[in-house]
One Martini backbone bead per residue (centre of mass of N, CA, C, O) as a GRO file, in nm:
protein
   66
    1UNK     BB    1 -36.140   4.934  14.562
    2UNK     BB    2 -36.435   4.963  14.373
    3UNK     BB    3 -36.759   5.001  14.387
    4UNK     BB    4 -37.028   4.956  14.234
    5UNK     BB    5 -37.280   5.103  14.108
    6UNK     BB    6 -37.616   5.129  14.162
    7UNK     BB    7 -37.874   5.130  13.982
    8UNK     BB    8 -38.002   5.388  14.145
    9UNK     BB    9 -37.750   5.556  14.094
   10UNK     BB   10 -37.742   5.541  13.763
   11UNK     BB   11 -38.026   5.683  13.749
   12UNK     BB   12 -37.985   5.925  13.879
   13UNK     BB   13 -37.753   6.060  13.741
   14UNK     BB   14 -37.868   6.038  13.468
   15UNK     BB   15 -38.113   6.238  13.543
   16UNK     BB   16 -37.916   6.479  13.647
   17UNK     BB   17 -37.798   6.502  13.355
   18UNK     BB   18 -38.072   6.564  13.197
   19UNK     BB   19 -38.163   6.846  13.366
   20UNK     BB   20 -37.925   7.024  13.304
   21UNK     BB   21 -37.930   7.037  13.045
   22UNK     BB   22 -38.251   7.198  13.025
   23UNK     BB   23 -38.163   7.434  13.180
   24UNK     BB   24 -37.942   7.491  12.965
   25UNK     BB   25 -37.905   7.764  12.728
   26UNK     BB   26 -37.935   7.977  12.448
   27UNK     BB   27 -38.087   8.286  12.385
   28UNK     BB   28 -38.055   8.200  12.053
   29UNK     BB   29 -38.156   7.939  12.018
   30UNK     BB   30 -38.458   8.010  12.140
   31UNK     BB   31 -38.514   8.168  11.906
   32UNK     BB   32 -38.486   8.014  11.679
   33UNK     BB   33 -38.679   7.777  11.754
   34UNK     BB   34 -38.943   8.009  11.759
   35UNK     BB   35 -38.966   7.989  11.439
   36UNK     BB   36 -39.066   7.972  11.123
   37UNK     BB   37 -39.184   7.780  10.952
   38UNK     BB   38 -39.172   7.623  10.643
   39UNK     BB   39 -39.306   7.778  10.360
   40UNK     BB   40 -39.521   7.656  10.083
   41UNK     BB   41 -39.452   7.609   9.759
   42UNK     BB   42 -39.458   7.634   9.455
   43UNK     BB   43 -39.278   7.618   9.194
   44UNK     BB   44 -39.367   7.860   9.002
   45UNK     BB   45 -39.335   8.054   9.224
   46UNK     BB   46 -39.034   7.983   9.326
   47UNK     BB   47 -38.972   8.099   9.002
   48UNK     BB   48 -39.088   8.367   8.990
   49UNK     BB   49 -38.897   8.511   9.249
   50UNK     BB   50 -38.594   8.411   9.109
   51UNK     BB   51 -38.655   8.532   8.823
   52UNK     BB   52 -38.879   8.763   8.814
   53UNK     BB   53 -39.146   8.730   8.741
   54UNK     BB   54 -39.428   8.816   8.627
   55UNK     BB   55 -39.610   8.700   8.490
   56UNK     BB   56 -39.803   8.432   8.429
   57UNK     BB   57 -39.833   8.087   8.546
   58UNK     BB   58 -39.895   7.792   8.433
   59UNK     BB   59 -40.058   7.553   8.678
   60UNK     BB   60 -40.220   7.309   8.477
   61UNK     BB   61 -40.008   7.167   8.374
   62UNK     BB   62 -40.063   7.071   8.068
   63UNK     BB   63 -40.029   7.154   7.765
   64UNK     BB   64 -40.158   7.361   7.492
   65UNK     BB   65 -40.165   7.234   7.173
   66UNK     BB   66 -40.213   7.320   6.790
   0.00000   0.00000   0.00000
């Protein structure tokens, strides 16, 4: 029959367990981490290049009807 192992020795293992993973990595995965933040528009501008618009775009909010 096993003895049960010490707090001591699960502590031990368990962080050896986690310096492993740390030092393992894919240099793929290593370079997409690497890359740059998602970069903020606003909407009007990100409809105007998905839908290829050139005018510019009013985007003072509320339309002024006469």
């Amino acid at each position: 029959m096993q003895e049960k192992r010490s707090r001591k020795e699960q502590r031990r293992d368990r962080q050896q367990h986690y310096e492993e993973l740390e030092s393992r990595h894919d240099a793929k995965a290593l370079e997409r981490f690497k890359r740059p933040a998602y970069q903020s528009v606003s909407v009007a501008e990100y409809l105007a290049k998905k839908y290829d618009i050139t005018a510019e775009v009013d985007t003072g909010g509320q339309g002024h009807f006469d």
